[in-house]
Coordinates of C-alpha atoms in Angstrom, one line a residue:
X1 CA -51.5 58.1 11.1
X2 CA -49.3 55.4 12.3
X3 CA -45.4 56.2 12.9
X4 CA -42.6 53.4 12.9
X5 CA -39.8 54.2 15.1
X6 CA -36.7 52.8 13.7
X7 CA -33.3 53.9 15.8
X8 CA -30.7 56.1 14.4
X9 CA -28.0 53.2 13.9
X10 CA -30.5 50.8 12.0
X11 CA -31.6 54.1 10.2
X12 CA -28.1 54.6 9.1
X13 CA -27.1 51.1 8.0
X14 CA -30.5 50.9 5.7
X15 CA -29.7 54.0 4.1
X16 CA -26.0 53.1 3.6
X17 CA -27.1 50.1 2.1
X18 CA -29.7 51.7 -0.7
X19 CA -27.0 54.4 -1.1
X20 CA -24.5 51.9 -2.3
X21 CA -26.7 49.7 -4.1
X22 CA -27.9 53.0 -6.3
X23 CA -24.5 54.2 -6.5
X24 CA -23.4 50.6 -8.0
X25 CA -25.9 50.6 -10.6
X26 CA -25.1 54.3 -11.7
X27 CA -21.3 53.2 -12.3
X28 CA -22.3 49.8 -14.0
X29 CA -23.7 52.2 -16.9
X30 CA -20.0 53.2 -17.7
X31 CA -18.9 49.7 -18.1
X32 CA -21.2 48.0 -20.7
X33 CA -19.5 44.4 -20.0
X34 CA -21.1 44.4 -16.4
X35 CA -24.6 45.6 -17.5
X36 CA -25.9 42.3 -18.4
X37 CA -24.9 41.2 -15.0
X38 CA -27.1 43.7 -13.5
X39 CA -30.0 41.5 -14.0
X40 CA -28.9 38.7 -11.5
X41 CA -31.0 39.4 -8.9
X42 CA -30.2 36.4 -6.8
X43 CA -26.8 37.6 -6.1
X44 CA -28.0 41.1 -5.3
X45 CA -30.8 40.4 -2.5
X46 CA -30.2 42.9 0.4
X47 CA -28.9 41.9 3.8
X48 CA -32.4 41.3 5.0
X49 CA -33.5 44.0 8.0
X50 CA -33.4 41.7 10.7
X51 CA -29.9 41.0 10.3
X52 CA -29.4 44.8 10.1
X53 CA -30.6 45.1 13.4
X54 CA -28.5 42.3 15.0
X55 CA -25.5 43.9 13.7
X56 CA -26.4 47.5 15.3
X57 CA -27.2 45.8 18.3
X58 CA -23.7 43.8 18.3
X59 CA -22.0 47.2 17.0
X60 CA -20.6 45.7 13.7
X61 CA -20.8 47.5 10.8
X62 CA -22.5 46.6 7.4
X63 CA -19.5 46.0 5.3
X64 CA -17.3 44.9 8.0
X65 CA -15.2 41.4 7.6
X66 CA -16.6 37.9 8.1
X67 CA -15.8 34.4 9.1
X68 CA -17.5 31.2 8.6
X69 CA -17.3 28.1 10.6
X70 CA -19.1 24.6 9.8
X71 CA -19.7 21.2 12.1
X72 CA -20.4 18.2 10.4
X73 CA -22.4 16.5 13.6
X74 CA -23.7 19.6 14.4
X75 CA -25.4 20.3 11.1
X76 CA -24.7 24.0 11.7
X77 CA -22.7 26.7 10.0
X78 CA -21.9 29.7 11.8
X79 CA -21.1 33.4 10.4
X80 CA -19.3 35.5 12.6
X81 CA -18.5 39.2 12.1
X82 CA -16.1 41.6 13.2
X83 CA -17.3 44.2 15.5
X84 CA -15.9 47.7 15.8
X85 CA -13.6 46.6 18.6
X86 CA -11.7 44.3 16.0
X87 CA -13.0 41.1 17.6
X88 CA -15.1 38.7 15.8
X89 CA -18.2 37.8 17.6
X90 CA -21.1 35.6 16.2
X91 CA -23.6 37.1 14.0
X92 CA -26.1 33.9 13.1
X93 CA -26.1 29.9 13.1
X94 CA -27.5 28.5 10.0
X95 CA -28.9 24.8 10.4
X96 CA -27.2 22.7 7.4
X97 CA -29.8 21.2 5.5
X98 CA -27.2 18.1 4.1
X99 CA -23.9 17.2 3.9
X100 CA -22.5 14.0 2.6
X101 CA -19.9 11.7 3.6
X102 CA -18.4 10.6 7.1
X103 CA -16.7 12.7 9.9
X104 CA -13.2 13.1 8.6
X105 CA -11.6 15.3 5.8
X106 CA -11.9 14.7 1.8
X107 CA -9.1 12.7 0.5
X108 CA -9.9 12.0 -3.5
X109 CA -12.2 12.6 -5.9
X110 CA -15.4 10.9 -5.6
X111 CA -15.7 9.9 -2.1
X112 CA -18.5 11.9 -1.6
X113 CA -17.0 13.3 1.8
X114 CA -17.5 17.0 2.7
X115 CA -14.0 18.6 3.2
X116 CA -12.5 19.3 6.8
X117 CA -9.7 22.2 7.4
X118 CA -9.2 25.9 7.0
X119 CA -9.8 27.4 3.5
X120 CA -9.9 30.9 1.7
X121 CA -12.9 32.6 -0.4
X122 CA -12.2 35.2 -2.3
X123 CA -14.6 36.8 -4.7
X124 CA -13.9 35.0 -7.6
X125 CA -15.1 31.7 -5.9
X126 CA -18.5 33.3 -5.6
X127 CA -20.9 31.9 -8.1
X128 CA -24.4 33.8 -8.7
X129 CA -25.0 31.5 -11.2
X130 CA -24.7 28.1 -9.5
X131 CA -27.3 25.3 -10.7
X132 CA -27.4 25.2 -6.8
X133 CA -29.4 28.5 -6.5
X134 CA -26.2 30.4 -5.1
X135 CA -23.0 28.7 -4.1
X136 CA -19.3 29.6 -2.8
X137 CA -16.2 27.2 -3.9
X138 CA -14.8 26.1 -0.7
X139 CA -11.4 26.1 -2.1
X140 CA -10.6 22.5 -1.6
X141 CA -7.6 21.4 -2.2
X142 CA -5.7 23.8 0.2
X143 CA -1.8 23.8 0.1
X144 CA -2.2 20.9 2.9
X145 CA -4.3 19.0 1.0
X146 CA -2.3 19.0 -2.1
X147 CA 0.7 18.0 -0.1
X148 CA -0.7 14.7 1.4
X149 CA -1.9 14.0 -2.5
X150 CA -5.4 14.8 -1.7
X151 CA -7.6 15.2 -4.8
X152 CA -11.5 16.3 -5.6
X153 CA -12.5 19.7 -7.2
X154 CA -15.7 21.9 -7.1
X155 CA -16.6 21.5 -3.5
X156 CA -18.9 24.1 -2.7
X157 CA -21.2 25.5 -0.1
X158 CA -24.4 26.3 -1.7
X159 CA -28.3 25.9 -1.8
X160 CA -30.6 23.3 -2.9
X161 CA -30.5 21.1 0.2
X162 CA -28.8 18.5 -1.8
X163 CA -25.3 17.5 -1.4
X164 CA -22.8 15.1 -3.0
X165 CA -19.4 15.9 -1.0
X166 CA -20.7 19.4 -0.5
X167 CA -22.3 21.8 2.2
X168 CA -26.1 22.2 1.0
X169 CA -28.4 24.9 2.8
X170 CA -31.8 26.1 1.6
X171 CA -32.0 28.5 -1.2
X172 CA -33.2 31.1 1.2
X173 CA -30.2 30.5 3.3
X174 CA -27.4 30.5 0.7
X175 CA -28.9 34.1 -0.3
X176 CA -28.8 35.2 3.3
X177 CA -24.9 34.0 3.5
X178 CA -24.3 35.1 0.0
X179 CA -25.2 38.5 0.5
X180 CA -23.1 39.0 3.8
X181 CA -20.4 37.8 1.7
X182 CA -20.9 40.3 -0.9
X183 CA -21.1 42.9 1.5
X184 CA -17.9 42.0 3.5
X185 CA -16.3 42.5 0.0
X186 CA -17.5 45.5 -1.0
X187 CA -16.2 46.9 2.5
X188 CA -12.1 45.6 1.4
X189 CA -12.0 42.2 2.6
X190 CA -10.0 40.1 0.2
X191 CA -11.2 36.9 1.1
X192 CA -13.0 35.2 4.3
X193 CA -11.7 32.4 6.2
X194 CA -14.0 28.8 6.1
X195 CA -13.3 26.5 8.9
X196 CA -14.7 23.2 8.6
X197 CA -14.9 20.7 11.5
X198 CA -16.2 17.4 12.1
X199 CA -17.8 18.6 15.6
X200 CA -17.2 21.2 18.0
X201 CA -13.8 20.9 19.3
X202 CA -15.1 20.0 22.9
X203 CA -13.5 17.6 25.6
X204 CA -16.7 15.8 25.5
X205 CA -16.7 15.4 21.8
X206 CA -13.0 14.6 21.6
X207 CA -13.6 12.0 24.2
X208 CA -16.3 10.5 22.3
X209 CA -14.3 10.1 19.0
X210 CA -10.9 9.1 20.8
X211 CA -10.6 6.2 19.0
X212 CA -11.4 7.5 15.6
X213 CA -8.1 7.2 13.1
X214 CA -8.7 10.6 12.2
X215 CA -8.0 12.0 15.5
X216 CA -4.2 13.6 14.9
X217 CA -5.5 15.3 12.0
X218 CA -8.9 16.7 14.2
X219 CA -5.7 17.5 16.8
X220 CA -3.8 19.8 14.5
X221 CA -6.7 21.8 13.5
X222 CA -8.1 22.1 16.7
X223 CA -5.0 24.3 17.3
X224 CA -6.7 26.9 14.7
X225 CA -10.0 26.3 16.9
X226 CA -8.3 27.4 20.1
X227 CA -6.7 30.3 18.6
X228 CA -9.7 31.6 17.5
X229 CA -11.6 30.7 20.6
X230 CA -9.1 32.8 22.7
X231 CA -8.6 35.5 20.6
X232 CA -11.6 36.2 18.3
X233 CA -9.2 36.9 15.6
X234 CA -9.3 35.1 11.9
X235 CA -6.3 32.9 12.8
X236 CA -3.4 33.3 10.0
X237 CA -2.8 29.8 8.4
X238 CA 0.3 28.4 6.7
X239 CA 1.4 25.1 6.0
X240 CA 4.9 23.5 6.4
X241 CA 6.2 19.7 6.9
X242 CA 2.8 18.4 5.9
X243 CA 1.1 20.1 8.7
X244 CA -1.1 23.4 9.8
X245 CA 0.7 26.4 11.6
X246 CA -1.5 29.0 13.5
X247 CA -0.3 32.6 13.8
X248 CA 3.2 32.3 12.8
X249 CA 5.3 35.4 12.6
X250 CA 8.8 36.6 12.0
X251 CA 11.5 35.5 14.5
X252 CA 13.1 38.4 16.6
X253 CA 16.6 38.0 15.3
X254 CA 14.9 37.5 11.6
X255 CA 15.4 40.2 8.7
X256 CA 12.3 39.0 6.8
X257 CA 9.3 37.0 7.2
X258 CA 9.0 33.1 7.3
X259 CA 8.3 31.5 3.9
X260 CA 6.4 28.4 4.2
X261 CA 6.0 25.6 2.2
X262 CA 3.7 22.8 2.7
X263 CA 6.0 20.2 1.4
X264 CA 9.4 21.2 2.7
X265 CA 10.6 22.0 6.3
X266 CA 9.4 24.8 8.4
X267 CA 11.2 28.0 8.5
X268 CA 11.9 29.8 11.7
X269 CA 9.0 31.2 13.2
X270 CA 7.4 32.1 16.4
X271 CA 4.1 32.5 17.6
X272 CA 3.1 35.8 20.1
X273 CA 3.7 35.1 23.2
X274 CA 0.2 36.2 24.5
X275 CA -1.3 34.4 22.3
X276 CA 0.7 31.1 22.9
X277 CA -0.6 31.6 26.7
X278 CA -4.0 31.8 26.1
X279 CA -4.2 28.8 23.8
X280 CA -2.0 26.7 26.5
X281 CA -4.4 27.5 29.6
X282 CA -7.4 26.6 27.1
X283 CA -6.0 23.5 26.0
X284 CA -4.9 22.6 29.7
X285 CA -8.6 22.9 30.9
X286 CA -9.3 20.9 28.2
X287 CA -7.0 17.9 28.6
X288 CA -8.1 18.1 32.2
X289 CA -11.9 17.7 31.5
X290 CA -11.0 15.1 28.7
X291 CA -8.9 12.9 31.2
X292 CA -12.1 13.0 33.3
X293 CA -14.5 12.1 30.6
X294 CA -11.9 8.9 29.8
X295 CA -12.0 7.8 33.1
X296 CA -14.8 7.7 33.9
X297 CA -15.8 5.4 30.8
X298 CA -17.4 7.9 28.4
X299 CA -18.4 5.6 25.8
X300 CA -16.8 5.5 22.2
X301 CA -18.9 7.1 19.4
X302 CA -19.9 4.3 17.0
X303 CA -18.1 4.0 13.9
X304 CA -19.9 4.8 10.5
X305 CA -22.1 1.8 9.2
X306 CA -22.5 2.9 6.0
X307 CA -24.7 6.3 6.4
X308 CA -23.9 9.1 4.0
X309 CA -23.5 11.9 5.9
X310 CA -25.9 14.2 8.1
X311 CA -28.7 16.6 8.3
X312 CA -29.9 18.9 10.6
X313 CA -32.8 18.0 13.1
X314 CA -35.2 20.8 11.9
X315 CA -35.1 19.6 8.3
X316 CA -35.1 15.8 9.5
X317 CA -38.3 16.7 11.1
X318 CA -40.1 18.0 8.2
X319 CA -39.5 14.6 5.7
X320 CA -41.2 11.6 6.2
X321 CA -39.0 9.2 8.0
X322 CA -36.7 11.7 8.1
X323 CA -33.1 11.0 9.7
X324 CA -30.3 13.2 11.1
X325 CA -27.8 10.2 10.0
X326 CA -24.4 11.2 11.2
X327 CA -25.5 14.8 12.5
X328 CA -27.0 14.5 16.4
X329 CA -30.5 14.2 16.9
X330 CA -32.6 16.7 19.0
X331 CA -31.6 16.4 22.8
X332 CA -34.4 16.1 24.6
X333 CA -36.8 16.6 21.7
X334 CA -38.2 14.3 19.6
X335 CA -38.7 15.1 15.8
X336 CA -42.4 14.9 16.1
X337 CA -42.3 17.9 18.4
X338 CA -40.0 20.0 15.9
X339 CA -42.4 19.0 13.0
X340 CA -44.4 21.7 14.1
X341 CA -41.9 24.5 14.0
X342 CA -41.2 26.8 10.7
X343 CA -38.3 25.4 8.3
X344 CA -35.6 28.0 7.6
X345 CA -36.1 27.7 3.9
X346 CA -37.8 25.5 1.3
X347 CA -37.1 21.8 1.7
X348 CA -37.0 20.8 -2.2
X349 CA -39.0 17.4 -3.2
X350 CA -36.1 15.6 -4.2
X351 CA -33.7 16.0 -0.9
X352 CA -32.0 13.1 -0.2
X353 CA -32.1 12.6 3.4
X354 CA -29.4 10.3 5.3
X355 CA -30.1 6.4 5.0
X356 CA -27.9 3.5 5.9
X357 CA -26.3 1.2 3.3
X358 CA -28.6 -1.6 4.0
X359 CA -26.7 -3.9 2.0
X360 CA -23.3 -3.1 3.8
X361 CA -25.0 -3.4 7.3
X362 CA -26.3 -6.8 6.8
X363 CA -23.2 -8.0 5.7
X364 CA -21.2 -6.4 8.4
X365 CA -20.4 -8.0 11.7
X366 CA -22.1 -7.6 14.9
X367 CA -20.8 -4.5 16.5
X368 CA -19.1 -4.6 19.9
X369 CA -18.5 -2.2 22.4
X370 CA -14.9 -0.6 21.6
X371 CA -12.2 -0.5 24.1
X372 CA -11.6 2.6 26.0
X373 CA -8.3 4.0 25.0
X374 CA -6.4 7.0 26.4
X375 CA -5.2 9.0 23.6
X376 CA -2.4 11.9 24.5
X377 CA -3.9 15.0 24.4
X378 CA -3.0 17.7 21.8
X379 CA 0.1 19.9 21.3
X380 CA 0.2 23.4 20.6
X381 CA 1.0 24.9 16.9
X382 CA -1.2 28.4 14.7
X383 CA -3.5 29.3 10.2
X384 CA -3.0 30.8 6.8
X385 CA -5.1 31.8 3.9
X386 CA -4.9 28.5 1.4
X387 CA -4.7 29.1 -2.1
X388 CA -7.8 27.9 -4.1
X389 CA -7.8 26.0 -6.9
X390 CA -7.6 28.3 -10.0
X391 CA -9.4 28.1 -13.0
X392 CA -11.2 30.6 -15.3
X393 CA -14.5 31.5 -16.1
X394 CA -15.8 32.1 -13.1
X395 CA -18.7 35.2 -12.5
X396 CA -16.0 37.2 -10.6
X397 CA -13.1 36.2 -12.8
X398 CA -13.1 39.9 -13.9
X399 CA -12.6 40.8 -10.4
X400 CA -10.1 38.4 -8.9
X401 CA -8.4 39.5 -12.1
X402 CA -8.4 43.0 -10.9
X403 CA -7.6 42.4 -7.0
X404 CA -4.5 40.1 -8.1
X405 CA -6.4 36.6 -7.3
X406 CA -7.5 33.6 -9.5
X407 CA -10.8 32.5 -10.3
X408 CA -12.0 29.2 -9.4
X409 CA -14.4 26.3 -9.7
X410 CA -18.1 26.8 -9.8
X411 CA -20.8 23.9 -9.1
X412 CA -20.7 20.5 -7.4
X413 CA -21.1 17.7 -9.5
X414 CA -18.8 14.8 -8.2
X415 CA -20.9 11.6 -8.8
X416 CA -21.7 9.5 -5.8
X417 CA -19.3 6.3 -5.5
X418 CA -21.1 3.3 -3.7
X419 CA -21.0 4.1 0.6
X420 CA -19.0 2.0 2.7
X421 CA -18.9 0.2 6.1
X422 CA -16.3 1.0 8.6
X423 CA -17.6 -0.9 11.5
X424 CA -15.4 -1.9 14.3
X425 CA -14.6 -5.7 14.3
X426 CA -16.5 -7.9 16.6
X427 CA -15.7 -10.8 18.7
X428 CA -17.1 -14.3 17.3
X429 CA -20.5 -14.7 19.5
X430 CA -21.3 -17.5 20.8
X431 CA -24.4 -17.8 18.4
X432 CA -23.6 -16.1 15.1
X433 CA -26.5 -13.5 13.9
X434 CA -28.0 -14.3 10.6
X435 CA -27.7 -11.4 8.0
X436 CA -31.8 -11.4 7.9
X437 CA -31.4 -10.8 11.5
X438 CA -28.7 -8.1 10.9
X439 CA -30.6 -6.4 8.3
X440 CA -33.8 -6.0 10.5
X441 CA -31.9 -4.5 13.2
X442 CA -30.2 -2.2 11.2
X443 CA -33.6 -1.0 9.5
X444 CA -35.2 -0.9 13.3
X445 CA -32.2 1.5 14.1
X446 CA -31.5 3.6 11.5
X447 CA -34.6 4.1 9.5
X448 CA -37.5 5.3 12.3
X449 CA -40.9 3.6 11.2
X450 CA -39.7 0.2 9.9
X451 CA -40.2 -1.0 13.2
X452 CA -43.7 -1.5 12.8
X453 CA -45.1 -3.6 10.3
X454 CA -45.8 -2.9 6.9
X455 CA -45.8 0.9 7.5
X456 CA -46.7 2.7 4.0
X457 CA -44.2 4.5 2.9
X458 CA -45.0 8.2 2.0
X459 CA -45.0 8.9 -1.9
X460 CA -42.7 12.1 -0.7
X461 CA -39.8 10.1 0.3
X462 CA -39.7 8.0 -3.1
X463 CA -38.8 10.7 -5.0
X464 CA -35.4 10.4 -6.3
X465 CA -33.2 13.2 -6.5
X466 CA -32.2 14.0 -9.9
X467 CA -28.6 13.4 -11.1
X468 CA -26.7 17.0 -10.7
X469 CA -25.2 17.9 -13.9
X470 CA -21.8 17.5 -14.8
X471 CA -21.0 20.6 -15.9
X472 CA -23.8 23.2 -15.3
X473 CA -24.1 26.1 -17.7
X474 CA -23.1 29.4 -16.6
X475 CA -24.8 31.7 -18.6
X476 CA -27.5 33.5 -17.5
X477 CA -30.7 31.7 -17.6
X478 CA -33.4 33.2 -20.3
X479 CA -36.0 33.2 -17.6
X480 CA -34.9 34.1 -13.8
X481 CA -35.7 31.8 -11.0
X482 CA -37.9 33.5 -8.5
X483 CA -36.1 35.3 -5.4
X484 CA -36.3 33.3 -2.1
X485 CA -37.7 35.2 0.8
X486 CA -34.9 35.6 3.7
X487 CA -34.9 33.2 6.2
X488 CA -34.1 35.9 9.2
X489 CA -37.7 37.4 8.2
X490 CA -39.7 34.3 8.7
X491 CA -39.3 31.0 6.5
X492 CA -42.6 29.2 5.7
X493 CA -43.3 25.3 6.3
X494 CA -41.1 22.8 4.8
X495 CA -43.6 21.7 2.3
X496 CA -44.7 25.1 1.4
X497 CA -43.6 26.4 -2.2
X498 CA -42.1 29.1 -1.4
X499 CA -40.2 31.9 -3.2
X500 CA -42.9 34.6 -5.3
X501 CA -40.4 37.1 -7.1
X502 CA -40.3 40.2 -4.9
X503 CA -38.7 43.5 -6.4
X504 CA -35.8 42.8 -8.1
X505 CA -32.7 44.6 -7.0
X506 CA -31.1 46.3 -10.4
X507 CA -27.7 46.4 -8.8
X508 CA -25.1 43.7 -9.4
X509 CA -22.1 42.8 -7.3
X510 CA -20.1 42.3 -10.2
X511 CA -20.7 45.8 -11.4
X512 CA -19.8 47.2 -8.6
X513 CA -16.4 46.1 -8.4
X514 CA -16.4 47.1 -12.2
X515 CA -16.1 50.8 -11.5
X516 CA -13.2 50.0 -9.8
X517 CA -11.3 49.4 -13.5

């Protein structure tokens, strides 16, 4: 007879998880309104054993608070979790299967932009009945967005690997992320922070994008990025004078906490001196490195030429003629080399990889090297919990009302407008290139494989993404879809159909909170 040795801390974590799930089912019997929701197995999949083991190794509790960071250019989603020393540590990084739009914040409804900035996710924003397997609402627009007149709704992080203004993961990935958010709420976290960036806010990336018109906004949210980097604490977010303010506290002579209004003048406030000193030190180092990079002529990143969003290289490698789009490719590694690696989840047949807008590229002027322009480095400032848009009818609307929070939107259905080109104007060439030559160059550059003659296009790439529902049915489906295996426990190949239904967990996220009545 063989025996499997399990460390005591991991065993305790597993037992605690099972005990909580059992108790929630028993308590759900006292609340007939919640019993039917216990059948939603997707939203109640347990945290995978490998993640539990990682938590034990990093001295984290299963139900400690989490924080999420998103990076478009790198096409990565990070889940941070609070350790027992009170600081956040990186638990896991997930490759993003698809995001849409350009680098830069969302401005208006229908622009296909995935939002950037700081947002707050409470239980009412978690949607277990999403048309995209599972999802949670980002809370866009926040108070800052609203102060600038920005519009948009139903911007999600969801499964299905297809995006029209959202951040799309595989179903297996979103199931894992959803379970981590669920457990943090069980532990008492009222809302977790979502930080969405165009790229990692490093001196190299700031130098590459120094001529981008979004740079003033990016410098502002870099303040919050820097606060988190030096403190490893969730930055408090407030808004005033149509700008972000991070970690603001009451002034020494004030009798009450400052009251912030995104459109009004900033109240008197201070930022803790230790935080200010640490942030200034980091910024001084960043600025010195930035100046060196600009001085040596670091090339300016090419502006969007009509490509719609990006995709992590591990997913692009699995799709015939796949492209990372506006995300970074595999540095030192070709997509062909990555094609043999396992994909973190199932890539559906209707996936829409990034493609250039060939009409836009063909009609655009020839690209020209942009001049190197030094931009003054960012100043200091600090982050607050943004209020999500309030709507009724979410899965956790009852929970939200019990906890004093509103419900939110549920699924992404923003229709795609035509992509537009934003290519830097070029000086008049001696011999103007023809439209045909521009088109050929664009196809060769952006669509791998088109530089060969008459390369047959695999049928898999011709599968079009079906139109996303304008108003998805939030009722439980009569036939539940099969659960997806955890990406932490090993995912199949990209083209493999995954998701044989495991044993259905009988507990329910909402039913746990239902016992709080």
